[in-house]
Coordinates of C-alpha atoms in Angstrom, one line a residue:
Chain M
M133 CA -27.3 -25.6 6.2
N134 CA -27.8 -26.9 2.0
M135 CA -24.6 -25.9 0.1
A136 CA -26.3 -26.2 -3.7
L137 CA -23.1 -25.9 -6.4
G138 CA -23.0 -25.1 -9.3
E139 CA -26.4 -22.7 -8.5
S140 CA -25.7 -19.1 -8.2
Y141 CA -27.5 -17.0 -5.5
T142 CA -28.1 -13.0 -5.4
F143 CA -28.8 -10.6 -3.1
C144 CA -28.1 -6.4 -2.7
I145 CA -25.8 -5.8 1.2
E146 CA -26.0 -2.3 1.8
I147 CA -22.3 -1.4 3.6
A148 CA -20.7 1.9 3.7
G149 CA -24.0 3.5 2.1
Y150 CA -23.3 1.7 -1.2
V151 CA -26.0 -0.8 -2.4
I152 CA -23.6 -4.1 -4.0
E153 CA -25.8 -6.9 -5.8
I154 CA -23.7 -9.6 -4.9
V155 CA -23.8 -13.4 -7.3
S156 CA -22.4 -16.7 -5.3
N157 CA -22.4 -20.5 -5.6
Y158 CA -23.2 -20.9 -2.1
K159 CA -26.9 -20.8 -0.8
F160 CA -25.5 -19.8 2.8
S161 CA -23.3 -16.8 1.5
K162 CA -26.9 -14.8 2.2
D163 CA -27.0 -15.7 5.8
L164 CA -23.8 -14.3 7.2
F165 CA -24.2 -10.9 5.7
S166 CA -28.1 -10.9 7.1
G167 CA -27.9 -7.0 8.5
F168 CA -27.4 -5.7 6.1
L169 CA -28.7 -7.0 3.4
T170 CA -31.2 -4.5 1.3
D171 CA -34.1 -4.3 -1.3
K172 CA -32.5 -1.1 -2.6
K173 CA -31.1 -0.6 -6.3
S174 CA -27.6 -1.8 -6.3
D175 CA -24.7 1.4 -7.2
F176 CA -22.1 -2.0 -7.8
R177 CA -22.1 -6.1 -8.9
I178 CA -20.4 -8.6 -7.0
E179 CA -20.1 -11.6 -9.2
L180 CA -17.6 -14.9 -7.9
G181 CA -16.9 -17.7 -9.7
N182 CA -16.3 -22.0 -8.9
R183 CA -13.6 -21.6 -6.3
G184 CA -12.6 -25.5 -5.7
S185 CA -13.0 -26.8 -2.7
I186 CA -14.8 -25.7 0.7
I187 CA -13.7 -24.7 3.3
K188 CA -15.2 -25.2 6.1
N189 CA -15.4 -23.1 8.8
I190 CA -17.7 -21.5 11.6
I191 CA -19.0 -17.8 11.3
Y192 CA -20.0 -16.3 14.8
R193 CA -22.5 -13.4 14.1
N194 CA -23.2 -11.6 18.1
G195 CA -22.0 -14.5 19.5
Q196 CA -24.0 -16.8 17.6
M197 CA -22.9 -19.5 15.5
I198 CA -24.7 -19.3 12.7
G199 CA -23.7 -21.7 10.5
Q200 CA -20.5 -22.3 8.3
T201 CA -19.0 -21.0 5.0
G202 CA -17.2 -21.6 2.4
T203 CA -14.6 -19.8 3.3
L204 CA -12.8 -18.7 0.0
D205 CA -16.0 -17.3 -1.3
F206 CA -16.9 -15.2 1.8
T207 CA -13.3 -14.3 2.6
E208 CA -12.8 -13.5 -1.4
M209 CA -15.6 -11.8 -0.7
H210 CA -14.6 -9.5 1.4
R211 CA -11.3 -8.9 -1.0
I212 CA -13.3 -8.0 -3.7
V213 CA -15.5 -5.5 -2.1
S214 CA -13.3 -3.8 0.0
E215 CA -10.7 -3.1 -3.2
S216 CA -14.1 -1.9 -5.2
L217 CA -15.8 0.4 -2.3
I218 CA -11.4 2.2 -3.0
E219 CA -13.6 4.2 -5.9
Y220 CA -16.1 4.9 -3.7
R221 CA -13.9 6.2 -1.1
C222 CA -14.0 3.8 1.0
F223 CA -10.9 2.1 2.2
L224 CA -11.1 -0.7 5.1
M225 CA -9.1 -0.7 8.2
H226 CA -8.5 -3.3 11.5
G227 CA -9.3 -1.8 14.1
A228 CA -12.4 -2.1 16.5
V229 CA -14.7 1.1 16.9
I230 CA -17.0 1.9 19.5
A231 CA -20.2 4.4 18.7
L232 CA -21.2 7.1 21.9
H233 CA -23.7 10.3 21.9
G234 CA -23.9 9.9 18.2
N235 CA -19.7 9.4 17.7
A236 CA -17.8 6.8 16.4
Y237 CA -13.9 6.1 18.3
M238 CA -11.5 3.7 16.6
F239 CA -8.6 1.6 18.6
T240 CA -6.4 0.0 16.4
A241 CA -3.6 -2.1 17.4
K242 CA -1.9 -5.3 16.0
S243 CA -4.1 -8.8 17.0
G244 CA -4.0 -9.2 20.7
T245 CA -3.3 -6.2 22.0
G246 CA -6.7 -5.6 23.6
K247 CA -8.3 -4.3 21.0
T248 CA -11.7 -6.5 21.8
T249 CA -11.4 -6.3 25.6
H250 CA -10.5 -2.5 25.9
I251 CA -14.2 -2.0 23.9
N252 CA -16.2 -4.3 26.2
K253 CA -15.6 -2.1 29.0
W254 CA -16.9 1.1 26.5
L255 CA -19.9 -1.6 27.1
A256 CA -19.8 -2.4 30.5
N257 CA -19.4 1.3 31.6
C258 CA -21.4 3.4 28.8
K259 CA -24.9 2.5 28.9
D260 CA -25.6 4.0 25.1
A261 CA -22.3 3.0 23.8
Y262 CA -22.5 0.3 20.9
I263 CA -20.0 -1.8 18.3
V264 CA -19.7 -0.5 15.2
D265 CA -17.6 -3.0 14.0
D266 CA -15.4 -5.3 16.5
D267 CA -12.5 -5.7 13.5
K268 CA -12.7 -4.1 9.8
P269 CA -15.0 -1.4 9.3
Y270 CA -15.0 0.9 6.9
I271 CA -14.1 4.4 6.8
K272 CA -15.8 6.6 3.7
I273 CA -14.5 9.5 3.2
D274 CA -16.3 12.4 3.1
E275 CA -16.5 15.9 5.0
V276 CA -17.1 14.4 8.1
P277 CA -14.8 11.2 8.1
M278 CA -17.7 7.7 8.9
A279 CA -16.8 4.4 10.7
C280 CA -18.8 2.7 8.7
G281 CA -20.2 -0.8 10.2
A282 CA -19.4 -4.5 7.7
P283 CA -20.3 -8.1 7.6
W284 CA -17.1 -9.9 7.9
T285 CA -16.7 -9.8 12.0
G286 CA -13.8 -10.4 14.3
K287 CA -13.7 -13.3 16.7
E288 CA -16.0 -12.2 19.0
G289 CA -18.7 -10.7 15.7
K290 CA -20.3 -8.4 16.2
S291 CA -21.1 -4.9 14.0
A292 CA -23.8 -3.0 13.3
N293 CA -24.8 -1.4 9.7
S294 CA -24.4 1.7 11.3
I295 CA -21.7 4.8 9.5
V296 CA -20.9 6.9 12.3
P297 CA -18.8 10.3 11.7
L298 CA -15.5 8.9 13.1
K299 CA -13.8 11.7 15.8
A300 CA -10.8 9.8 16.4
I301 CA -8.4 6.8 16.1
V302 CA -6.0 6.0 19.4
I303 CA -3.5 3.6 18.4
L304 CA -3.2 1.1 21.5
Q305 CA 0.2 -0.2 22.9
R306 CA 0.5 -2.7 25.3
S307 CA 2.1 -0.9 29.1
E308 CA 2.2 -1.6 32.5
E309 CA 0.6 1.4 33.7
N310 CA -2.4 3.7 31.8
S311 CA -1.8 6.9 29.9
I312 CA -2.6 8.3 26.9
N313 CA -1.6 11.3 24.5
S314 CA -2.5 13.0 21.4
I315 CA -0.2 12.8 18.6
S316 CA -0.3 14.1 15.3
F317 CA -0.9 12.4 11.7
L318 CA 3.3 12.1 11.6
D319 CA 4.1 10.3 14.6
A320 CA 0.6 8.0 13.7
F321 CA 0.4 7.7 10.4
P322 CA 3.3 4.0 10.4
Y323 CA 1.0 2.1 12.8
L324 CA -2.2 3.6 10.4
Y325 CA -0.3 2.4 7.9
Q326 CA 0.2 -0.6 9.4
Q327 CA -3.6 -1.5 10.1
I328 CA -4.5 -0.1 6.5
Y329 CA -5.4 -3.2 4.1
K330 CA -3.3 -2.5 0.7
P331 CA -4.5 -3.4 -2.1
G332 CA -2.0 -5.1 -4.6
E333 CA -3.0 -3.3 -7.1
I334 CA -0.8 0.2 -7.3
S335 CA -3.4 2.7 -8.1
K336 CA -5.6 1.4 -6.1
M337 CA -2.6 1.9 -3.0
K338 CA -2.6 5.0 -3.9
K339 CA -5.8 5.9 -3.6
T340 CA -6.4 4.7 -0.2
L341 CA -3.1 6.1 0.8
Q342 CA -4.7 9.5 -0.1
M343 CA -8.0 8.8 1.6
L344 CA -5.8 7.3 4.8
C345 CA -3.7 11.6 4.0
E346 CA -6.8 13.1 3.9
L347 CA -7.8 12.0 7.7
E348 CA -5.2 14.7 8.4
E349 CA -7.2 17.3 9.5
K350 CA -10.9 15.4 10.0
V351 CA -9.7 13.3 13.0
S352 CA -7.6 13.2 16.8
F353 CA -5.1 11.0 16.8
Y354 CA -4.1 9.4 20.7
L355 CA -1.8 6.9 21.5
F356 CA -2.6 4.8 24.7
R357 CA -0.4 2.4 26.1
I358 CA -2.9 0.5 27.8
N359 CA -3.0 -2.1 30.7
N360 CA -6.4 -3.9 30.6
Y361 CA -6.3 -5.3 33.8
K362 CA -5.8 -2.7 35.4
D363 CA -8.7 -0.6 37.1
D364 CA -8.4 2.6 35.5
C365 CA -8.1 1.3 31.4
F366 CA -12.0 2.0 31.3
R367 CA -12.0 6.1 32.9
V368 CA -8.2 6.9 31.5
A369 CA -9.3 6.3 27.9
Y370 CA -13.0 7.9 28.6
E371 CA -11.3 10.9 29.9
A372 CA -9.4 11.7 26.6
L373 CA -11.8 11.0 24.2
I374 CA -15.1 12.5 26.4
V375 CA -14.7 14.6 28.8
Chain D
M74 CA 21.1 1.0 -7.9
K75 CA 17.4 0.4 -7.9
L76 CA 14.8 1.0 -6.0
K77 CA 12.4 -2.2 -4.9
Y78 CA 9.1 -0.3 -4.8
T79 CA 7.0 2.5 -6.5
L80 CA 7.6 5.0 -3.6
E81 CA 4.2 7.6 -3.6
F82 CA 5.3 11.1 -1.4
V83 CA 3.2 12.4 0.8
E84 CA 3.3 15.2 2.6
M85 CA 2.1 15.9 5.8
G86 CA 2.4 19.0 7.7
N87 CA 5.9 20.2 7.3
E88 CA 7.0 16.8 6.6
I89 CA 7.8 14.8 3.5
V90 CA 7.2 11.1 3.6
A91 CA 8.5 8.6 1.0
V92 CA 5.6 5.4 1.2
P93 CA 6.9 2.3 -0.3
L94 CA 3.7 0.5 -2.4
G95 CA 3.4 -2.4 -4.4
K96 CA 3.8 -6.2 -4.2
N97 CA 6.3 -6.8 -0.9
S98 CA 6.5 -3.9 1.0
E99 CA 4.8 -5.3 3.7
E100 CA 8.5 -6.5 4.4
V101 CA 9.7 -2.2 5.2
K102 CA 8.9 -1.7 8.4
G103 CA 8.4 2.4 9.1
I104 CA 8.6 5.1 6.0
L105 CA 10.8 7.4 5.0
K106 CA 11.3 11.1 6.2
L107 CA 12.8 13.2 4.2
N108 CA 13.8 16.7 4.9
K109 CA 14.9 18.9 1.7
E110 CA 18.0 17.0 0.5
G111 CA 17.1 13.5 0.9
L112 CA 13.6 14.2 -0.5
E113 CA 15.8 15.5 -4.0
I114 CA 18.2 12.8 -3.4
L115 CA 15.1 9.7 -3.8
K116 CA 13.1 11.5 -6.4
M117 CA 16.8 11.5 -8.6
M118 CA 16.7 7.8 -7.7
T119 CA 12.9 7.2 -8.6
A120 CA 14.1 8.5 -12.4
H121 CA 17.6 6.5 -12.7
F122 CA 19.6 8.6 -11.5
E123 CA 23.0 5.9 -10.6
S124 CA 25.1 7.9 -8.2
E125 CA 27.6 9.7 -10.0
D126 CA 24.7 11.7 -11.5
I127 CA 23.0 12.4 -8.1
I128 CA 26.7 13.7 -7.2
D129 CA 27.0 15.7 -10.5
A130 CA 23.2 16.9 -10.2
L131 CA 23.8 18.0 -6.3
S132 CA 27.1 19.8 -7.2
L133 CA 25.1 22.1 -10.5
K134 CA 22.6 23.5 -7.6
Y135 CA 24.7 23.4 -4.4
D136 CA 28.1 25.4 -3.8
N137 CA 29.2 21.9 -1.6
D138 CA 32.9 20.0 -2.1
R139 CA 32.4 16.8 -4.9
N140 CA 33.6 14.6 -2.2
E141 CA 31.7 16.2 0.9
L142 CA 28.1 15.5 -1.3
K143 CA 29.3 12.1 -2.6
R144 CA 30.3 11.3 1.6
Y145 CA 26.1 12.7 1.9
V146 CA 24.8 10.5 -1.0
D147 CA 26.6 7.4 0.2
E148 CA 24.9 8.0 3.5
I149 CA 21.6 7.8 1.8
V150 CA 22.2 5.5 -0.7
E151 CA 23.6 3.3 2.9
T152 CA 20.5 4.2 5.0
L153 CA 17.9 3.6 2.0
Q154 CA 19.3 -0.1 1.4
N155 CA 19.5 -1.0 4.9
A156 CA 15.9 -0.1 4.8
G157 CA 15.1 -2.6 2.2
I158 CA 14.2 0.5 -0.2
V159 CA 17.4 0.7 -2.4
E160 CA 19.4 -2.9 -3.9
E161 CA 22.6 -2.8 -5.9

């Protein structure tokens, strides 16, 4: 990978249906967005200045190492894109999203609860299922809320450049036995609030909160007390969400 | 008596919820569900009313004994202090 400091590299990516022109100091940054690159005309532009020393970080895409990056560059882009997309009615949320039969299902919980393990069960059991995003998708608020894949993926590096109608958000809590129940938005809210990206600027935070609340009438919410190591784990979720 | 955070009041179904926003609001664990009276008190606090001002305002509106109102307001303030929403 070439690192040519002092030059700048311009390219466009498409996320959540919006085209963003990125101006980056690092040539390899473009590689990190493979699958999201586009030639379309941009909706807005993000430019990063020099951010000091590079912190080496290994970046994976679909399970394969594709290179190293200056973490400040990639992470800073993520923050700026997330804050910019708020103005386009999109907010970032921590969770793993799978798509099946034209609908998206988001599994959210704090790190280590078992989101990735669980969505891998969906891939194993449903041949038509695919991962929209395994870590931090964008939720686009429209008549029908949409789950949108993004390049900034989780530890397994899985995301798709797709936008899928969001049917349900499932909050995971570790438990001995598997059980899942529909819950109200009010009961789901404290968990959801913990998992959304919270911009520092109050006006942007208010917009994010407003968008989150618009999900109340449009999406179903579930609390899934989960034990991924029990055989019925996938069946319990599938029967509640799909059947 | 001072609110530590900007609060956003959000209606969810039949409930009103106060959500702390801004710097360090992550320190607050959970959200505040409010009844009608709790909402009134919290809104007065966001307008920088002190406890005595709040009690005065409530006395004009409700028939309750002033001492009873004071106990109620003190309980609310204590709850908010324990939740880290209000500082002295």
